């Protein structure tokens, strides 16, 4: 079988001027072929409000809603129930095995039977897997596999929400929300117990609307590098303020404060090391100095030479070393 999944969202924007190629590229989100047969067709790539020209930042709200159904956006992992021989494989868009094992242990058999029937009827059943062990931002209390969509493998058409609810039987289905809820979100009203909304139109087009609090928190809850960059950019007070604002992320504040201290210790240690090395070799010529530090870390070696020059000019070695160490640490953090 052949799996196609995009490696970076930049590809979609490069293809935006070619509608046919753009539509084809949006299918590369975990679609699976066995020869010429499509065996799994999960969601096509769709965008956040303001992320793409289809739905610019200032798009009229009535166009976002149109005749669509508003659904809760769950904070988990997309899972497709794929028929492989006589069994069902629970696959993410990259077919991560650990999710398959988790869901197989969770399922008492009803999900597998449901997925087999859906596949027999020509559909890929699409779920969201939420679990305390897989927390992103929202702290779900228990594991659950929630049906969010059913897509025809050949045509790509999505089963309408009402029909999907009827088809699901006792399988949990994503909650439908009111258009008033969505309008409040578009107008900046936050609620801290959900990620946002998905608007699904009858033609299959979809749009994500993430709540402001989730967008702000997700960056720091899911990326230590983002926290370290904020520390480097001297914006950590703003980050702590954001995290303290929401119950779901207050527990991260202690970790952020610890990382801030660790970064400060790293900078101080590196500055002391570099200044000490330069001071210990002040009696050497530049050629002797260069030969003596040949084995030093290549990434930090330029700082040694710059601090050595500052020494020759009678400048403040500690001040320059601190500035240069922070700059190079910032490059590592992106």
Short mmCIF file of C-alpha atoms in Angstrom, two decimals:
data_model
loop_
_atom_site.label_atom_id
_atom_site.label_comp_id
_atom_site.label_asym_id
_atom_site.label_seq_id
_atom_site.Cartn_x
_atom_site.Cartn_y
_atom_site.Cartn_z
CA UNK A 1 0.00 0.00 0.00
CA UNK A 2 1.10 3.57 -0.68
CA UNK A 3 0.52 6.40 1.81
CA UNK A 4 0.53 10.04 0.73
CA UNK A 5 0.80 12.79 3.34
CA UNK A 6 2.10 16.35 3.02
CA UNK A 7 5.37 17.21 4.78
CA UNK A 8 4.69 20.92 5.19
CA UNK A 9 1.74 23.26 4.72
CA UNK A 10 3.82 25.62 2.55
CA UNK A 11 3.08 23.32 -0.41
CA UNK A 12 -0.59 24.32 -0.44
CA UNK A 13 0.15 28.01 -0.76
CA UNK A 14 2.63 27.45 -3.60
CA UNK A 15 -0.12 25.66 -5.56
CA UNK A 16 -2.93 28.11 -4.86
CA UNK A 17 -2.90 29.51 -8.41
CA UNK A 18 -3.58 26.08 -9.94
CA UNK A 19 -7.04 24.98 -8.69
CA UNK A 20 -6.81 21.39 -9.95
CA UNK A 21 -3.33 20.77 -8.58
CA UNK A 22 -4.28 22.58 -5.37
CA UNK A 23 -7.29 20.29 -4.89
CA UNK A 24 -5.17 17.20 -5.59
CA UNK A 25 -2.49 18.29 -3.11
CA UNK A 26 -5.11 18.76 -0.41
CA UNK A 27 -5.96 15.06 -0.68
CA UNK A 28 -2.42 14.13 0.44
CA UNK A 29 -3.37 14.04 4.11
CA UNK A 30 -3.13 10.33 4.80
CA UNK A 31 -4.81 8.97 1.65
CA UNK A 32 -3.82 5.33 1.05
CA UNK A 33 -3.79 3.34 -2.21
CA UNK A 34 -3.48 -0.39 -2.83
CA UNK A 35 -2.52 -0.36 -6.49
CA UNK A 36 -5.15 1.88 -8.09
CA UNK A 37 -7.72 1.29 -5.34
CA UNK A 38 -8.24 3.90 -2.63
CA UNK A 39 -8.38 2.02 0.68
CA UNK A 40 -8.43 5.04 2.99
CA UNK A 41 -9.55 8.60 2.32
CA UNK A 42 -9.59 10.72 5.48
CA UNK A 43 -10.17 14.49 5.54
CA UNK A 44 -8.74 16.67 2.82
CA UNK A 45 -6.55 19.51 4.04
CA UNK A 46 -8.65 22.45 5.17
CA UNK A 47 -7.67 25.73 6.72
CA UNK A 48 -8.17 28.07 9.65
CA UNK A 49 -10.14 31.28 9.22
CA UNK A 50 -7.63 33.84 7.96
CA UNK A 51 -5.04 31.23 6.95
CA UNK A 52 -5.77 31.05 3.23
CA UNK A 53 -7.22 33.19 0.45
CA UNK A 54 -10.40 31.08 0.41
CA UNK A 55 -11.24 32.53 3.81
CA UNK A 56 -9.24 35.74 4.42
CA UNK A 57 -9.02 37.33 7.86
CA UNK A 58 -11.81 39.81 7.25
CA UNK A 59 -14.20 37.46 5.45
CA UNK A 60 -17.86 38.28 6.20
CA UNK A 61 -19.15 36.09 9.02
CA UNK A 62 -22.22 35.05 7.04
CA UNK A 63 -19.91 33.60 4.35
CA UNK A 64 -18.07 31.52 6.95
CA UNK A 65 -21.33 30.06 8.25
CA UNK A 66 -23.34 30.04 5.01
CA UNK A 67 -25.44 26.88 5.03
CA UNK A 68 -22.88 24.85 6.97
CA UNK A 69 -23.19 22.80 10.12
CA UNK A 70 -21.09 23.92 13.09
CA UNK A 71 -19.24 21.14 14.95
CA UNK A 72 -16.97 21.11 17.98
CA UNK A 73 -13.26 20.92 17.11
CA UNK A 74 -11.78 18.24 19.32
CA UNK A 75 -8.24 18.49 20.70
CA UNK A 76 -6.94 15.04 19.84
CA UNK A 77 -5.53 12.98 16.98
CA UNK A 78 -7.32 12.23 13.71
CA UNK A 79 -7.75 8.48 13.23
CA UNK A 80 -9.06 6.62 10.17
CA UNK A 81 -10.46 3.09 10.39
CA UNK A 82 -8.75 1.34 7.47
CA UNK A 83 -9.65 -2.15 6.25
CA UNK A 84 -6.47 -4.24 5.96
CA UNK A 85 -7.34 -7.81 5.05
CA UNK A 86 -9.91 -9.00 7.58
CA UNK A 87 -8.86 -6.49 10.23
CA UNK A 88 -9.10 -2.76 10.89
CA UNK A 89 -5.97 -0.65 11.24
CA UNK A 90 -6.45 2.52 13.26
CA UNK A 91 -4.24 4.93 11.38
CA UNK A 92 -3.18 8.53 11.89
CA UNK A 93 -2.34 10.48 8.75
CA UNK A 94 1.21 9.09 9.11
CA UNK A 95 0.07 5.60 10.29
CA UNK A 96 1.73 5.74 13.72
CA UNK A 97 1.63 2.22 15.20
CA UNK A 98 1.33 3.31 18.82
CA UNK A 99 -2.12 4.80 18.20
CA UNK A 100 -3.31 1.55 16.62
CA UNK A 101 -2.24 -0.40 19.70
CA UNK A 102 -3.86 2.07 22.11
CA UNK A 103 -7.18 2.05 20.28
CA UNK A 104 -7.17 -1.73 19.84
CA UNK A 105 -6.85 -2.06 23.62
CA UNK A 106 -9.60 0.53 24.16
CA UNK A 107 -12.07 -1.05 21.72
CA UNK A 108 -14.35 -3.80 23.00
CA UNK A 109 -15.11 -4.80 19.42
CA UNK A 110 -17.91 -2.41 18.50
CA UNK A 111 -15.61 0.11 16.81
CA UNK A 112 -13.97 -2.55 14.67
CA UNK A 113 -17.35 -3.90 13.56
CA UNK A 114 -18.55 -0.38 12.82
CA UNK A 115 -15.43 0.41 10.78
CA UNK A 116 -15.73 -2.83 8.82
CA UNK A 117 -19.33 -2.03 7.92
CA UNK A 118 -18.41 1.51 6.90
CA UNK A 119 -15.64 0.19 4.65
CA UNK A 120 -18.02 -2.34 3.10
CA UNK A 121 -20.35 0.55 2.32
CA UNK A 122 -17.50 2.40 0.62
CA UNK A 123 -16.68 4.88 3.39
CA UNK A 124 -13.62 5.71 5.44
CA UNK A 125 -14.79 6.36 9.02
CA UNK A 126 -12.84 9.26 10.56
CA UNK A 127 -12.47 9.66 14.31
CA UNK A 128 -10.74 11.83 16.89
CA UNK A 129 -8.80 9.95 19.57
CA UNK A 130 -8.68 11.85 22.88
CA UNK A 131 -6.84 10.55 25.91
CA UNK A 132 -5.31 11.84 29.16
CA UNK A 133 -2.07 10.22 27.97
CA UNK A 134 -2.20 12.24 24.74
CA UNK A 135 -2.98 15.66 26.21
CA UNK A 136 -2.31 18.57 23.87
CA UNK A 137 -4.08 21.44 25.68
CA UNK A 138 -7.57 20.28 26.69
CA UNK A 139 -7.33 17.91 29.71
CA UNK A 140 -9.69 15.06 28.73
CA UNK A 141 -10.50 12.88 31.74
CA UNK A 142 -10.83 9.58 29.88
CA UNK A 143 -10.01 7.89 26.58
CA UNK A 144 -12.58 8.18 23.83
CA UNK A 145 -12.82 7.56 20.10
CA UNK A 146 -15.29 10.01 18.62
CA UNK A 147 -16.67 9.80 15.09
CA UNK A 148 -16.21 13.13 13.32
CA UNK A 149 -16.75 12.24 9.67
CA UNK A 150 -17.41 9.58 7.03
CA UNK A 151 -15.96 10.05 3.58
CA UNK A 152 -16.68 8.05 0.46
CA UNK A 153 -13.44 6.52 -0.75
CA UNK A 154 -14.17 6.88 -4.46
CA UNK A 155 -16.07 10.17 -4.74
CA UNK A 156 -14.60 11.98 -1.74
CA UNK A 157 -18.11 13.06 -0.69
CA UNK A 158 -18.78 13.42 3.02
CA UNK A 159 -21.84 11.85 4.60
CA UNK A 160 -24.07 14.70 5.87
CA UNK A 161 -23.93 15.17 9.63
CA UNK A 162 -27.53 14.09 10.29
CA UNK A 163 -27.05 10.92 8.22
CA UNK A 164 -23.77 10.19 10.00
CA UNK A 165 -25.48 10.44 13.40
CA UNK A 166 -28.12 7.94 12.26
CA UNK A 167 -25.49 5.61 10.77
CA UNK A 168 -23.33 5.69 13.92
CA UNK A 169 -25.77 3.97 16.25
CA UNK A 170 -24.08 3.75 19.66
CA UNK A 171 -20.72 5.08 18.40
CA UNK A 172 -20.00 8.53 19.95
CA UNK A 173 -20.34 11.37 17.43
CA UNK A 174 -18.81 14.85 17.53
CA UNK A 175 -21.14 17.41 19.06
CA UNK A 176 -23.03 19.87 16.89
CA UNK A 177 -22.83 23.47 18.12
CA UNK A 178 -25.03 26.46 17.49
CA UNK A 179 -24.23 29.18 15.00
CA UNK A 180 -24.57 31.65 17.86
CA UNK A 181 -21.64 29.91 19.58
CA UNK A 182 -19.57 30.32 16.43
CA UNK A 183 -20.54 33.97 16.03
CA UNK A 184 -19.42 34.64 19.60
CA UNK A 185 -16.08 32.99 18.87
CA UNK A 186 -15.63 35.09 15.72
CA UNK A 187 -16.34 38.17 17.81
CA UNK A 188 -13.62 37.25 20.29
CA UNK A 189 -15.61 35.56 23.06
CA UNK A 190 -13.49 32.83 24.64
CA UNK A 191 -14.35 29.68 26.56
CA UNK A 192 -11.61 27.56 28.05
CA UNK A 193 -13.07 24.07 27.72
CA UNK A 194 -12.70 23.59 23.96
CA UNK A 195 -10.34 24.18 21.05
CA UNK A 196 -12.79 25.76 18.64
CA UNK A 197 -15.21 24.91 15.84
CA UNK A 198 -15.30 23.28 12.41
CA UNK A 199 -17.78 24.60 9.87
CA UNK A 200 -18.75 21.91 7.37
CA UNK A 201 -20.64 22.90 4.21
CA UNK A 202 -22.84 20.60 2.09
CA UNK A 203 -20.28 20.66 -0.75
CA UNK A 204 -17.69 19.18 1.62
CA UNK A 205 -15.70 22.36 2.10
CA UNK A 206 -14.66 23.00 5.70
CA UNK A 207 -13.19 25.75 7.81
CA UNK A 208 -11.55 25.73 11.24
CA UNK A 209 -12.22 28.50 13.75
CA UNK A 210 -9.89 28.18 16.74
CA UNK A 211 -10.57 30.09 19.93
CA UNK A 212 -8.08 32.84 20.76
CA UNK A 213 -7.12 31.31 24.11
CA UNK A 214 -6.32 27.96 22.50
CA UNK A 215 -4.13 29.49 19.80
CA UNK A 216 -2.18 31.48 22.40
CA UNK A 217 -1.76 28.57 24.78
CA UNK A 218 -1.10 25.80 22.24
CA UNK A 219 2.17 27.31 21.06
CA UNK A 220 3.64 27.16 24.54
CA UNK A 221 1.90 24.01 25.78
CA UNK A 222 3.21 21.97 22.84
CA UNK A 223 6.64 23.45 22.25
CA UNK A 224 9.49 23.87 24.72
CA UNK A 225 11.41 25.57 21.92
CA UNK A 226 8.74 28.30 21.76
CA UNK A 227 9.13 28.89 25.49
CA UNK A 228 12.92 29.08 25.21
CA UNK A 229 12.62 31.52 22.31
CA UNK A 230 10.32 33.72 24.40
CA UNK A 231 12.92 33.60 27.19
CA UNK A 232 15.65 34.58 24.73
CA UNK A 233 13.52 37.40 23.30
CA UNK A 234 12.82 38.67 26.84
CA UNK A 235 9.08 38.07 26.41
CA UNK A 236 8.69 35.42 29.08
CA UNK A 237 6.61 37.68 31.33
CA UNK A 238 4.01 37.84 28.55
CA UNK A 239 4.05 34.04 28.23
CA UNK A 240 3.57 33.51 31.96
CA UNK A 241 0.71 36.01 31.91
CA UNK A 242 -1.01 34.02 29.13
CA UNK A 243 -0.49 30.68 30.88
CA UNK A 244 -1.72 32.04 34.22
CA UNK A 245 -4.89 33.30 32.55
CA UNK A 246 -6.24 29.82 31.80
CA UNK A 247 -6.85 26.96 34.20
CA UNK A 248 -5.75 24.34 31.67
CA UNK A 249 -2.21 25.78 31.49
CA UNK A 250 -1.48 27.18 34.95
CA UNK A 251 0.40 24.00 35.76
CA UNK A 252 2.95 24.95 33.07
CA UNK A 253 4.02 28.14 34.83
CA UNK A 254 6.41 26.35 37.20
CA UNK A 255 8.06 24.59 34.24
CA UNK A 256 8.41 27.89 32.37
CA UNK A 257 9.98 29.54 35.40
CA UNK A 258 12.39 26.61 35.76
CA UNK A 259 13.34 26.85 32.07
CA UNK A 260 13.94 30.58 32.50
CA UNK A 261 16.37 29.87 35.34
CA UNK A 262 18.05 27.09 33.35
CA UNK A 263 18.52 29.38 30.34
CA UNK A 264 20.03 32.06 32.57
CA UNK A 265 22.40 29.49 34.10
CA UNK A 266 23.39 28.25 30.63
CA UNK A 267 24.19 31.77 29.41
CA UNK A 268 26.17 32.59 32.55
CA UNK A 269 28.10 29.31 32.36
CA UNK A 270 28.95 29.80 28.68
CA UNK A 271 29.99 33.42 29.25
CA UNK A 272 32.24 32.42 32.17
CA UNK A 273 33.76 29.64 30.06
CA UNK A 274 34.49 31.87 27.06
CA UNK A 275 35.81 34.83 29.04
CA UNK A 276 37.96 32.47 31.14
CA UNK A 277 39.45 30.84 28.04
CA UNK A 278 40.30 34.22 26.52
CA UNK A 279 41.78 35.57 29.75
CA UNK A 280 43.89 32.44 30.25
CA UNK A 281 45.39 32.90 26.76
CA UNK A 282 45.93 36.67 26.73
CA UNK A 283 49.70 36.12 26.58
CA UNK A 284 49.37 34.25 23.25
CA UNK A 285 49.67 35.69 19.77
CA UNK A 286 46.56 35.47 17.57
CA UNK A 287 48.12 32.56 15.67
CA UNK A 288 48.93 30.72 18.90
CA UNK A 289 45.43 31.44 20.18
CA UNK A 290 43.84 30.03 17.02
CA UNK A 291 45.93 26.87 17.18
CA UNK A 292 45.23 26.36 20.87
CA UNK A 293 41.41 26.46 20.51
CA UNK A 294 41.22 24.23 17.42
CA UNK A 295 39.35 21.52 19.33
CA UNK A 296 36.71 23.88 20.75
CA UNK A 297 33.05 23.58 19.69
CA UNK A 298 32.83 25.01 16.14
CA UNK A 299 29.49 26.69 16.81
CA UNK A 300 30.87 28.76 19.68
CA UNK A 301 34.41 29.28 18.35
CA UNK A 302 33.53 32.57 16.54
CA UNK A 303 32.51 34.03 19.91
CA UNK A 304 35.97 33.23 21.28
CA UNK A 305 37.62 35.16 18.44
CA UNK A 306 35.31 38.15 18.85
CA UNK A 307 35.90 38.29 22.59
CA UNK A 308 39.65 37.97 21.98
CA UNK A 309 39.46 41.01 19.67
CA UNK A 310 37.51 42.90 22.33
CA UNK A 311 40.28 42.06 24.80
CA UNK A 312 42.90 43.47 22.45
CA UNK A 313 40.85 46.66 22.14
CA UNK A 314 40.51 47.01 25.90
CA UNK A 315 36.74 46.45 25.91
CA UNK A 316 34.33 44.77 28.35
CA UNK A 317 34.71 41.03 27.73
CA UNK A 318 31.80 39.92 29.91
CA UNK A 319 29.35 42.36 28.33
CA UNK A 320 30.28 41.33 24.78
CA UNK A 321 30.34 37.61 25.59
CA UNK A 322 26.88 37.81 27.17
CA UNK A 323 25.50 39.57 24.08
CA UNK A 324 27.09 37.10 21.64
CA UNK A 325 26.09 33.99 23.60
CA UNK A 326 22.47 35.14 23.70
CA UNK A 327 22.51 35.91 19.96
CA UNK A 328 23.88 32.48 19.04
CA UNK A 329 21.49 30.74 21.43
CA UNK A 330 18.70 32.60 19.65
CA UNK A 331 19.81 31.20 16.28
CA UNK A 332 19.56 27.67 17.68
CA UNK A 333 16.02 28.42 18.87
CA UNK A 334 14.99 29.72 15.45
#
